Amino acid sequence: MRNLWIAALAEYAVRSRLITEEERIYSTNLLLDVLQLDDYAEPEDQDEVLRRADDLETILKALLDDAVSRNLIEDSVVYRDLFDTKIMNCFVPRPSEVIRNFNERYQDSPQKATDYFYEISKASDYIRTYRIAKDIKWKAKTPYGDLDITINLSKPEKDPKAIAAAKSAKQTGYPKCQLCVENEGYAGRVNHPARENHRIMPVTILGEDWGFQYSPYVYFNEHCILLNRKHVPMTIDKAAFAKLFDFIRQFPHYMIASNADLPIVGGSILSHEHFQGGHYEFPMARAGIETPVTIRGFEDTEAGIINWPMSVIRIRNKDANRLVELADHILKSWRSYTDEEAFVYAETDGEPHNTISPVARKRDGFYEMDLALRNNITTEDRPLGVYHPRPAYFHIKKENIGIIEVMGLAILPARLKTELEVLAAKMLDDSDLKSDERTEKHADWAEEVKSRRKSEINPESIDSILKEEVGMVFAGVLEDAGVFKRTPEGKEQFLRFIESL
């Protein structure tokens, strides 16, 4: 059977246009070397090869099982991921070829170029589509429109053996982080993912060398990352706004956004300058302007507060340079802004708190930028952040609110899949929720939902009711992250800041 799977993988690579027919034997020999095999014969049943070639997940599982049986690798998801990436690298075009193909298509249209690059990233198994397909996704109706909810199941849990190996592994500074360009082609190790099948597209942003790649986890359609080729920290400033629009000029079918540059309200990697984008309309983009405003000196630019749980100013102009100037003006004003009544402090004991998460797009011939005001102040009562999900929401979402969540897409932990299934069953038969560790954390919330929606709950409706309620919790999470609250007092405070501009 081993030869069948080898032949099926080569056929898959030809079909997926990773290699040409002329490269089939060469790539197969590379694979034999990775598998530490000296002998190979083409299977007689070619119909079976053709049939199997459509299922990459099954092909790789069979080859990995064989490698485990021959003691080439440990039987652990970490070691399997390291090894199957090495396998796929036998079939992935060299970076120069991918770059050449991308640039040729870009001459026709930017979208044809990104379509090609995205398909290559999936076909090479850098984006593991069969894992991402397991993610649970739904839309939840809220006062702010439909929010996107996902339970992320595509990141595999490390097993104890791999965790122990990672702790004892030699620490290295190469690559410096998972966003560095040195990841391209890197074999990986137990504490750093393999990236041999990874390709990075060189792009020029404001005259500097940057890289354009896709996220291996694809939280939304064509989820891409724009990264500085230098390992420099995240900074939100006038140049950052200009970089976002330079990308939009080159790829007008994409949106692009940035995490904030301060802990708690920033992303998970503040040490490397990067932005996130994609071919996707987020719920925040669909939110309309609720309160139009005019900003002195920028009367030529549309501006307003949007109908959103967080504190977001939208600015709009056909001239992106005017938006860069206005965004910089708003940022500088916000950095130094204090309103004690609103519990907004620019700094405490010399530590800055105010920053912005920007989102850029082009729509209907206009450039747009959404500026989400962020503040990372903490108190004794709220050590994780005043503008962070309240403890009552931790059973659903405890992690920091990054730019993807800011735009209305919840990335919820994998544990919720099982917990919500068990919770639904227990709510139907009135079981004790606090006696089971899987439902204990949800007990108070579930009891409140039961008392409020008792007449609606039945075996056919319980799953959809819980999904609706999770969506409302996420809306509350975003409201908590909003600096100016969705109250008459909060709106007055928000307008007070805008007036200060």
Short mmCIF file of C-alpha atoms in Angstrom, two decimals:
data_model
loop_
_atom_site.label_atom_id
_atom_site.label_comp_id
_atom_site.label_asym_id
_atom_site.label_seq_id
_atom_site.Cartn_x
_atom_site.Cartn_y
_atom_site.Cartn_z
CA MET A 1 0.00 0.00 0.00
CA ARG A 2 2.90 2.37 0.66
CA ASN A 3 3.67 2.70 -3.06
CA LEU A 4 0.00 3.45 -3.74
CA TRP A 5 0.08 6.43 -1.37
CA ILE A 6 3.37 7.69 -2.80
CA ALA A 7 1.96 7.54 -6.33
CA ALA A 8 -1.32 9.13 -5.18
CA LEU A 9 0.54 12.06 -3.63
CA ALA A 10 2.53 12.64 -6.83
CA GLU A 11 -0.72 12.56 -8.81
CA TYR A 12 -2.29 15.01 -6.35
CA ALA A 13 0.66 17.37 -6.82
CA VAL A 14 0.30 17.27 -10.61
CA ARG A 15 -3.46 17.84 -10.45
CA SER A 16 -3.00 20.72 -8.01
CA ARG A 17 -0.38 22.29 -10.29
CA LEU A 18 2.26 22.16 -7.61
CA ILE A 19 4.47 20.32 -10.09
CA THR A 20 4.34 19.55 -13.80
CA GLU A 21 4.21 16.09 -15.32
CA GLU A 22 7.91 16.46 -16.16
CA GLU A 23 8.68 16.84 -12.43
CA ARG A 24 6.74 13.77 -11.26
CA ILE A 25 9.72 11.36 -11.13
CA TYR A 26 12.07 13.98 -9.65
CA SER A 27 9.59 14.91 -6.89
CA THR A 28 8.82 11.26 -6.18
CA ASN A 29 12.53 10.60 -5.65
CA LEU A 30 12.74 13.52 -3.23
CA LEU A 31 9.85 11.95 -1.32
CA LEU A 32 11.56 8.55 -1.22
CA ASP A 33 14.58 10.21 0.38
CA VAL A 34 12.40 11.87 3.05
CA LEU A 35 10.71 8.52 3.71
CA GLN A 36 14.15 6.84 3.85
CA LEU A 37 13.25 4.38 1.11
CA ASP A 38 15.63 2.98 -1.52
CA ASP A 39 13.10 1.06 -3.58
CA TYR A 40 9.86 1.96 -5.33
CA ALA A 41 7.60 0.51 -8.03
CA GLU A 42 4.66 2.21 -9.68
CA PRO A 43 1.38 0.56 -8.56
CA GLU A 44 -0.25 -1.64 -11.16
CA ASP A 45 -3.74 -0.38 -10.32
CA GLN A 46 -3.53 3.14 -11.71
CA ASP A 47 -7.30 3.59 -11.40
CA GLU A 48 -6.89 3.25 -7.63
CA VAL A 49 -4.09 5.82 -7.69
CA LEU A 50 -6.31 8.27 -9.56
CA ARG A 51 -9.16 7.66 -7.12
CA ARG A 52 -7.03 8.17 -4.03
CA ALA A 53 -5.34 11.32 -5.36
CA ASP A 54 -8.28 13.55 -4.44
CA ASP A 55 -7.92 13.09 -0.68
CA LEU A 56 -4.74 14.74 0.62
CA GLU A 57 -5.63 14.24 4.28
CA THR A 58 -5.96 10.47 3.83
CA ILE A 59 -2.77 10.25 1.75
CA LEU A 60 -0.71 12.07 4.35
CA LYS A 61 -2.22 10.08 7.21
CA ALA A 62 -1.27 6.83 5.49
CA LEU A 63 2.31 7.99 4.88
CA LEU A 64 2.61 9.26 8.46
CA ASP A 65 1.23 6.01 9.88
CA ASP A 66 3.84 4.16 7.82
CA ALA A 67 6.60 6.46 9.12
CA VAL A 68 5.45 5.82 12.71
CA SER A 69 5.40 2.04 12.12
CA ARG A 70 9.00 2.21 10.92
CA ASN A 71 10.05 4.40 13.88
CA LEU A 72 10.94 7.36 11.68
CA ILE A 73 8.83 9.68 13.86
CA GLU A 74 7.00 9.73 17.19
CA ASP A 75 3.25 9.15 17.03
CA SER A 76 2.32 12.68 18.09
CA VAL A 77 0.56 15.51 16.27
CA VAL A 78 3.62 17.76 16.68
CA TYR A 79 6.02 15.25 15.10
CA ARG A 80 3.47 14.33 12.45
CA ASP A 81 3.08 17.99 11.48
CA LEU A 82 6.83 18.43 11.27
CA PHE A 83 7.15 15.37 9.07
CA ASP A 84 4.22 15.87 6.70
CA THR A 85 5.47 19.40 6.01
CA LYS A 86 8.80 17.88 4.98
CA ILE A 87 6.85 15.49 2.75
CA MET A 88 4.89 18.27 1.05
CA ASN A 89 8.03 20.33 0.44
CA CYS A 90 9.04 17.68 -2.12
CA PHE A 91 6.25 19.00 -4.32
CA VAL A 92 6.09 22.76 -3.63
CA PRO A 93 7.60 25.10 -6.26
CA ARG A 94 10.72 27.04 -5.28
CA PRO A 95 10.08 30.60 -4.03
CA SER A 96 11.39 32.19 -7.24
CA GLU A 97 8.89 30.23 -9.34
CA VAL A 98 5.96 31.20 -7.09
CA ILE A 99 7.08 34.84 -7.21
CA ARG A 100 7.39 34.78 -10.99
CA ASN A 101 3.92 33.24 -11.42
CA PHE A 102 2.42 35.74 -8.98
CA ASN A 103 3.98 38.73 -10.75
CA GLU A 104 2.87 37.52 -14.18
CA ARG A 105 -0.72 37.24 -12.98
CA TYR A 106 -0.52 40.60 -11.21
CA GLN A 107 0.07 42.26 -14.58
CA ASP A 108 -3.38 41.03 -15.55
CA SER A 109 -5.05 41.86 -12.21
CA PRO A 110 -4.13 41.89 -8.51
CA GLN A 111 -6.98 39.50 -7.77
CA LYS A 112 -5.69 36.89 -10.23
CA ALA A 113 -2.32 37.10 -8.49
CA THR A 114 -3.77 36.59 -5.02
CA ASP A 115 -6.09 33.83 -6.27
CA TYR A 116 -3.03 31.95 -7.54
CA PHE A 117 -1.04 32.48 -4.33
CA TYR A 118 -3.96 31.46 -2.11
CA GLU A 119 -4.55 28.26 -4.10
CA ILE A 120 -0.84 27.36 -3.91
CA SER A 121 -0.88 27.96 -0.15
CA LYS A 122 -3.81 25.56 0.22
CA ALA A 123 -2.61 22.93 -2.25
CA SER A 124 0.80 22.77 -0.53
CA ASP A 125 -0.92 21.98 2.79
CA TYR A 126 0.57 25.10 4.34
CA ILE A 127 -3.08 25.97 4.89
CA ARG A 128 -4.52 22.70 6.18
CA THR A 129 -7.99 23.05 4.71
CA TYR A 130 -9.25 19.74 6.11
CA ARG A 131 -8.55 21.02 9.65
CA ILE A 132 -10.04 24.44 9.05
CA ALA A 133 -13.20 22.75 7.74
CA LYS A 134 -13.71 21.41 11.27
CA ASP A 135 -14.08 24.91 12.72
CA ILE A 136 -17.64 25.64 13.84
CA LYS A 137 -19.03 28.89 12.41
CA TRP A 138 -22.30 30.74 12.62
CA LYS A 139 -23.77 34.23 12.49
CA ALA A 140 -25.47 35.77 15.51
CA LYS A 141 -28.06 38.54 15.36
CA THR A 142 -27.29 41.47 17.66
CA PRO A 143 -28.24 45.16 17.88
CA TYR A 144 -25.08 45.82 15.84
CA GLY A 145 -26.02 43.51 12.97
CA ASP A 146 -24.92 39.92 12.47
CA LEU A 147 -21.65 39.06 14.21
CA ASP A 148 -19.43 36.19 13.04
CA ILE A 149 -18.82 33.48 15.63
CA THR A 150 -16.23 30.72 15.26
CA ILE A 151 -15.08 27.94 17.57
CA ASN A 152 -11.51 27.33 16.49
CA LEU A 153 -10.77 23.62 16.11
CA SER A 154 -8.02 23.87 13.51
CA LYS A 155 -5.12 24.40 15.90
CA PRO A 156 -4.26 20.94 17.25
CA GLU A 157 -3.62 20.51 20.96
CA LYS A 158 -0.05 19.52 21.83
CA ASP A 159 0.23 16.16 23.57
CA PRO A 160 2.15 15.78 26.88
CA LYS A 161 5.14 14.10 25.20
CA ALA A 162 5.62 17.01 22.79
CA ILE A 163 5.15 19.56 25.58
CA ALA A 164 7.84 17.85 27.64
CA ALA A 165 10.18 17.73 24.63
CA ALA A 166 9.61 21.42 23.94
CA LYS A 167 10.56 22.31 27.52
CA SER A 168 13.84 20.44 27.27
CA ALA A 169 14.60 21.53 23.71
CA LYS A 170 17.55 23.83 23.14
CA GLN A 171 16.40 27.43 22.95
CA THR A 172 17.34 29.19 19.73
CA GLY A 173 16.84 32.68 18.37
CA TYR A 174 16.30 31.53 14.79
CA PRO A 175 13.86 32.48 13.45
CA LYS A 176 13.35 35.31 15.93
CA CYS A 177 9.57 34.86 15.79
CA GLN A 178 6.91 33.12 13.72
CA LEU A 179 6.48 36.20 11.52
CA CYS A 180 10.09 36.54 10.42
CA VAL A 181 10.88 35.93 6.75
CA GLU A 182 13.43 33.33 7.87
CA ASN A 183 10.47 30.99 8.48
CA GLU A 184 10.20 30.37 4.72
CA GLY A 185 11.49 26.84 4.18
CA TYR A 186 12.38 26.30 7.87
CA ALA A 187 12.11 22.66 8.95
CA GLY A 188 10.73 23.54 12.37
CA ARG A 189 11.25 21.89 15.75
CA VAL A 190 9.05 20.76 18.64
CA ASN A 191 8.66 24.35 19.86
CA HIS A 192 8.43 26.05 16.45
CA PRO A 193 6.17 25.04 13.52
CA ALA A 194 7.59 23.63 10.31
CA ARG A 195 7.39 26.02 7.36
CA GLU A 196 9.12 24.10 4.57
CA ASN A 197 5.99 24.38 2.41
CA HIS A 198 5.57 28.08 3.21
CA ARG A 199 6.09 30.81 0.62
CA ILE A 200 6.33 34.60 1.16
CA MET A 201 5.66 37.10 -1.61
CA PRO A 202 7.99 40.13 -1.66
CA VAL A 203 6.11 43.44 -1.81
CA THR A 204 7.22 47.05 -1.51
CA ILE A 205 5.41 49.21 1.04
CA LEU A 206 6.34 52.89 1.15
CA GLY A 207 9.64 52.04 -0.53
CA GLU A 208 10.53 49.37 2.06
CA ASP A 209 10.83 45.61 1.67
CA TRP A 210 7.88 43.72 3.13
CA GLY A 211 6.50 40.22 2.83
CA PHE A 212 2.98 39.09 1.96
CA GLN A 213 1.77 35.67 3.04
CA TYR A 214 -1.35 33.85 4.16
CA SER A 215 -2.15 32.81 7.69
CA PRO A 216 -1.99 29.03 8.05
CA TYR A 217 -5.15 29.16 10.19
CA VAL A 218 -7.31 31.30 7.84
CA TYR A 219 -9.78 32.75 10.33
CA PHE A 220 -11.59 34.36 7.38
CA ASN A 221 -11.46 34.23 3.59
CA GLU A 222 -7.95 34.74 2.21
CA HIS A 223 -6.67 35.76 5.64
CA CYS A 224 -3.31 37.28 4.82
CA ILE A 225 -0.44 38.80 6.78
CA LEU A 226 1.66 41.74 5.61
CA LEU A 227 4.95 41.68 7.50
CA ASN A 228 8.02 43.85 7.70
CA ARG A 229 11.07 41.93 6.45
CA LYS A 230 12.92 43.42 9.43
CA HIS A 231 12.18 42.21 12.95
CA VAL A 232 10.97 45.54 14.32
CA PRO A 233 8.17 46.11 16.86
CA MET A 234 4.58 47.09 16.18
CA THR A 235 4.03 50.84 16.09
CA ILE A 236 0.82 52.72 15.38
CA ASP A 237 1.75 56.07 13.88
CA LYS A 238 1.24 58.16 10.75
CA ALA A 239 3.52 55.86 8.77
CA ALA A 240 1.43 52.83 9.79
CA PHE A 241 -1.71 54.44 8.34
CA ALA A 242 0.17 55.24 5.12
CA LYS A 243 1.42 51.64 4.90
CA LEU A 244 -2.12 50.30 5.16
CA PHE A 245 -3.29 52.47 2.28
CA ASP A 246 -0.22 51.68 0.19
CA PHE A 247 -1.22 48.02 0.45
CA ILE A 248 -4.83 48.85 -0.47
CA ARG A 249 -3.62 50.75 -3.56
CA GLN A 250 -1.78 47.61 -4.69
CA PHE A 251 -4.51 45.14 -3.66
CA PRO A 252 -7.80 47.10 -3.76
CA HIS A 253 -9.93 43.96 -3.44
CA TYR A 254 -8.52 43.32 0.05
CA MET A 255 -9.06 45.04 3.37
CA ILE A 256 -6.21 45.39 5.85
CA ALA A 257 -6.01 46.16 9.55
CA SER A 258 -3.59 46.42 12.42
CA ASN A 259 -3.61 45.34 16.01
CA ALA A 260 -2.89 48.06 18.53
CA ASP A 261 0.68 48.54 19.72
CA LEU A 262 0.18 48.19 23.47
CA PRO A 263 -0.14 45.06 25.65
CA ILE A 264 -3.64 43.77 26.53
CA VAL A 265 -5.27 45.59 23.61
CA GLY A 266 -2.58 44.55 21.12
CA GLY A 267 -2.06 41.28 19.28
CA SER A 268 -0.12 38.21 20.37
CA ILE A 269 3.07 39.26 18.55
CA LEU A 270 3.93 42.88 19.35
CA SER A 271 7.62 42.33 18.65
CA HIS A 272 7.24 42.15 14.85
CA GLU A 273 5.52 44.80 12.75
CA HIS A 274 2.71 43.23 10.75
CA PHE A 275 -0.83 43.80 9.54
CA GLN A 276 -3.69 41.39 8.80
CA GLY A 277 -6.00 41.52 5.81
CA GLY A 278 -8.06 39.47 3.43
CA HIS A 279 -10.82 39.23 0.87
CA TYR A 280 -13.65 39.50 3.38
CA GLU A 281 -16.31 41.91 4.55
CA PHE A 282 -16.33 41.98 8.34
CA PRO A 283 -19.42 42.83 10.36
CA MET A 284 -17.86 46.17 11.35
CA ALA A 285 -17.56 47.14 7.68
CA ARG A 286 -21.33 46.63 7.35
CA ALA A 287 -22.07 48.89 10.32
CA GLY A 288 -23.41 52.25 9.22
CA ILE A 289 -22.53 55.70 10.52
CA GLU A 290 -24.79 56.36 13.49
CA THR A 291 -23.68 59.91 14.31
CA PRO A 292 -22.09 61.99 11.52
CA VAL A 293 -19.46 64.45 12.73
CA THR A 294 -17.36 67.19 11.19
CA ILE A 295 -13.73 67.51 12.25
CA ARG A 296 -12.23 70.96 12.05
CA GLY A 297 -9.70 71.32 9.27
CA PHE A 298 -11.01 68.18 7.57
CA GLU A 299 -14.40 69.35 6.37
CA ASP A 300 -13.71 67.63 3.03
CA THR A 301 -13.69 64.22 4.74
CA GLU A 302 -16.78 62.28 5.77
CA ALA A 303 -16.57 61.21 9.39
CA GLY A 304 -18.82 59.69 12.01
CA ILE A 305 -19.33 57.32 14.91
CA ILE A 306 -20.51 53.95 13.63
CA ASN A 307 -23.19 51.71 15.14
CA TRP A 308 -20.76 49.37 16.86
CA PRO A 309 -20.26 48.03 20.40
CA MET A 310 -16.74 49.49 20.53
CA SER A 311 -15.75 53.13 20.13
CA VAL A 312 -15.05 53.48 16.41
CA ILE A 313 -14.70 56.56 14.19
CA ARG A 314 -15.06 56.03 10.44
CA ILE A 315 -13.40 58.47 8.03
CA ARG A 316 -13.92 58.45 4.25
CA ASN A 317 -12.37 60.31 1.32
CA LYS A 318 -11.35 59.64 -2.29
CA ASP A 319 -7.87 60.87 -1.36
CA ALA A 320 -6.12 58.34 0.91
CA ASN A 321 -3.51 60.94 1.86
CA ARG A 322 -6.20 63.06 3.52
CA LEU A 323 -7.25 60.05 5.58
CA VAL A 324 -3.65 59.48 6.67
CA GLU A 325 -3.45 63.11 7.83
CA LEU A 326 -6.77 62.92 9.68
CA ALA A 327 -6.01 59.52 11.24
CA ASP A 328 -2.70 60.89 12.49
CA HIS A 329 -4.48 63.92 13.96
CA ILE A 330 -6.99 61.68 15.76
CA LEU A 331 -4.24 59.34 17.00
CA LYS A 332 -2.08 62.14 18.40
CA SER A 333 -5.08 63.67 20.12
CA TRP A 334 -6.16 60.32 21.55
CA ARG A 335 -2.67 59.45 22.80
CA SER A 336 -2.73 62.49 25.09
CA TYR A 337 -6.45 62.52 25.90
CA THR A 338 -7.68 62.21 29.49
CA ASP A 339 -11.30 62.33 30.66
CA GLU A 340 -11.53 61.33 34.30
CA GLU A 341 -15.32 61.22 34.23
CA ALA A 342 -15.14 58.59 31.47
CA PHE A 343 -12.24 56.80 33.23
CA VAL A 344 -9.96 57.52 30.31
CA TYR A 345 -6.37 58.23 31.31
CA ALA A 346 -3.67 58.89 28.73
CA GLU A 347 -1.07 57.56 31.17
CA THR A 348 -0.54 56.54 34.77
CA ASP A 349 2.89 56.57 36.41
CA GLY A 350 4.43 57.23 33.01
CA GLU A 351 2.82 54.20 31.34
CA PRO A 352 0.83 55.14 28.20
CA HIS A 353 -2.67 53.68 27.83
CA ASN A 354 -4.31 55.15 24.72
CA THR A 355 -3.83 53.76 21.22
CA ILE A 356 -5.81 52.89 18.10
CA SER A 357 -6.60 49.77 16.06
CA PRO A 358 -7.02 50.92 12.42
CA VAL A 359 -8.83 49.18 9.55
CA ALA A 360 -8.42 50.29 5.92
CA ARG A 361 -10.43 49.42 2.82
CA LYS A 362 -11.56 50.81 -0.53
CA ARG A 363 -15.27 50.82 -1.27
CA ASP A 364 -17.29 52.41 -4.07
CA GLY A 365 -14.34 54.49 -5.19
CA PHE A 366 -13.68 55.87 -1.69
CA TYR A 367 -10.90 55.02 0.72
CA GLU A 368 -12.15 54.31 4.24
CA MET A 369 -10.53 53.89 7.60
CA ASP A 370 -12.16 52.74 10.82
CA LEU A 371 -10.32 53.87 13.93
CA ALA A 372 -11.13 51.83 17.04
CA LEU A 373 -10.11 53.71 20.19
CA ARG A 374 -8.31 51.44 22.68
CA ASN A 375 -7.14 51.84 26.27
CA ASN A 376 -5.23 49.23 28.29
CA ILE A 377 -5.48 50.64 31.83
CA THR A 378 -5.78 48.09 34.64
CA THR A 379 -7.05 48.33 38.23
CA GLU A 380 -6.98 46.07 41.29
CA ASP A 381 -10.51 44.97 40.46
CA ARG A 382 -9.75 44.48 36.76
CA PRO A 383 -6.11 43.30 36.56
CA LEU A 384 -6.58 42.05 32.99
CA GLY A 385 -7.84 45.44 31.86
CA VAL A 386 -10.74 47.78 32.50
CA TYR A 387 -11.62 47.62 28.80
CA HIS A 388 -11.36 43.82 28.68
CA PRO A 389 -14.16 41.23 28.93
CA ARG A 390 -15.71 41.24 32.39
CA PRO A 391 -15.18 38.08 34.51
CA ALA A 392 -18.82 37.07 33.96
CA TYR A 393 -17.94 36.51 30.29
CA PHE A 394 -14.77 34.47 30.91
CA HIS A 395 -16.67 31.19 30.50
CA ILE A 396 -17.01 32.13 26.82
CA LYS A 397 -14.13 34.55 26.12
CA LYS A 398 -11.27 35.44 28.45
CA GLU A 399 -8.51 36.17 25.93
CA ASN A 400 -7.47 39.65 24.79
CA ILE A 401 -9.60 41.32 22.13
CA GLY A 402 -7.43 41.61 19.03
CA ILE A 403 -8.18 43.26 15.71
CA ILE A 404 -10.12 40.30 14.28
CA GLU A 405 -12.54 40.40 17.22
CA VAL A 406 -12.67 44.20 17.05
CA MET A 407 -14.04 43.83 13.50
CA GLY A 408 -16.78 41.48 14.70
CA LEU A 409 -15.40 37.95 14.30
CA ALA A 410 -15.20 35.94 17.51
CA ILE A 411 -12.41 33.37 17.75
CA LEU A 412 -13.57 31.16 20.61
CA PRO A 413 -11.62 28.32 22.27
CA ALA A 414 -12.02 24.70 21.12
CA ARG A 415 -13.24 23.62 24.58
CA LEU A 416 -16.61 25.25 23.83
CA LYS A 417 -17.55 22.59 21.29
CA THR A 418 -17.82 19.88 23.95
CA GLU A 419 -18.92 22.20 26.73
CA LEU A 420 -21.88 23.59 24.78
CA GLU A 421 -22.95 20.09 23.66
CA VAL A 422 -22.93 18.84 27.27
CA LEU A 423 -24.58 22.04 28.47
CA ALA A 424 -27.43 21.66 25.97
CA ALA A 425 -28.16 18.11 27.14
CA LYS A 426 -28.08 19.08 30.81
CA MET A 427 -30.31 22.10 30.29
CA LEU A 428 -32.91 19.86 28.63
CA ASP A 429 -33.07 17.34 31.47
CA ASP A 430 -32.55 19.91 34.28
CA SER A 431 -29.33 18.26 35.46
CA ASP A 432 -27.08 19.91 38.04
CA LEU A 433 -24.76 22.09 35.97
CA LYS A 434 -22.34 22.77 38.81
CA SER A 435 -21.53 19.10 39.42
CA ASP A 436 -19.80 18.73 36.04
CA GLU A 437 -16.52 20.59 35.42
CA ARG A 438 -17.48 20.94 31.74
CA THR A 439 -20.58 22.97 32.59
CA GLU A 440 -19.77 24.44 36.00
CA LYS A 441 -18.31 27.64 34.55
CA HIS A 442 -21.45 28.14 32.41
CA ALA A 443 -23.97 27.39 35.16
CA ASP A 444 -25.04 30.92 36.16
CA TRP A 445 -25.30 32.03 32.54
CA ALA A 446 -27.26 28.92 31.53
CA GLU A 447 -29.71 29.31 34.42
CA GLU A 448 -30.34 32.91 33.39
CA VAL A 449 -30.94 31.83 29.78
CA LYS A 450 -33.33 29.09 30.96
CA SER A 451 -35.37 31.48 33.08
CA ARG A 452 -35.59 34.03 30.26
CA ARG A 453 -36.29 31.63 27.40
CA LYS A 454 -37.94 28.70 29.19
CA SER A 455 -40.93 28.52 26.83
CA GLU A 456 -38.64 28.33 23.76
CA ILE A 457 -36.29 25.61 24.95
CA ASN A 458 -36.83 22.15 23.50
CA PRO A 459 -34.62 19.47 21.89
CA GLU A 460 -35.00 21.04 18.43
CA SER A 461 -34.22 24.61 19.53
CA ILE A 462 -31.61 24.31 22.28
CA ASP A 463 -28.55 24.37 19.98
CA SER A 464 -29.68 27.46 18.07
CA ILE A 465 -30.66 29.20 21.33
CA LEU A 466 -27.20 28.62 22.80
CA LYS A 467 -25.58 29.90 19.60
CA GLU A 468 -27.75 33.04 19.77
CA GLU A 469 -26.82 33.57 23.40
CA VAL A 470 -23.10 33.04 22.75
CA GLY A 471 -23.43 35.74 20.08
CA MET A 472 -24.97 38.12 22.59
CA VAL A 473 -22.14 37.39 25.04
CA PHE A 474 -19.65 38.28 22.30
CA ALA A 475 -21.51 41.55 21.66
CA GLY A 476 -21.17 42.22 25.40
CA VAL A 477 -17.46 41.38 25.25
CA LEU A 478 -17.01 44.01 22.53
CA GLU A 479 -19.04 46.53 24.53
CA ASP A 480 -16.69 45.94 27.46
CA ALA A 481 -13.73 46.62 25.15
CA GLY A 482 -15.31 49.90 24.10
CA VAL A 483 -13.82 52.91 25.85
CA PHE A 484 -16.96 55.04 25.60
CA LYS A 485 -20.00 52.99 26.61
CA ARG A 486 -23.20 52.55 24.61
CA THR A 487 -25.19 54.80 26.95
CA PRO A 488 -26.31 58.43 26.67
CA GLU A 489 -23.46 59.35 29.02
CA GLY A 490 -20.98 57.34 26.98
CA LYS A 491 -22.09 58.96 23.74
CA GLU A 492 -21.74 62.38 25.30
CA GLN A 493 -18.21 61.49 26.40
CA PHE A 494 -17.37 60.18 22.92
CA LEU A 495 -18.60 63.42 21.32
CA ARG A 496 -16.59 65.37 23.87
CA PHE A 497 -13.43 63.70 22.59
CA ILE A 498 -14.38 64.40 18.98
CA GLU A 499 -15.06 68.03 19.83
CA SER A 500 -11.54 68.21 21.28
CA LEU A 501 -10.16 67.40 17.84
#
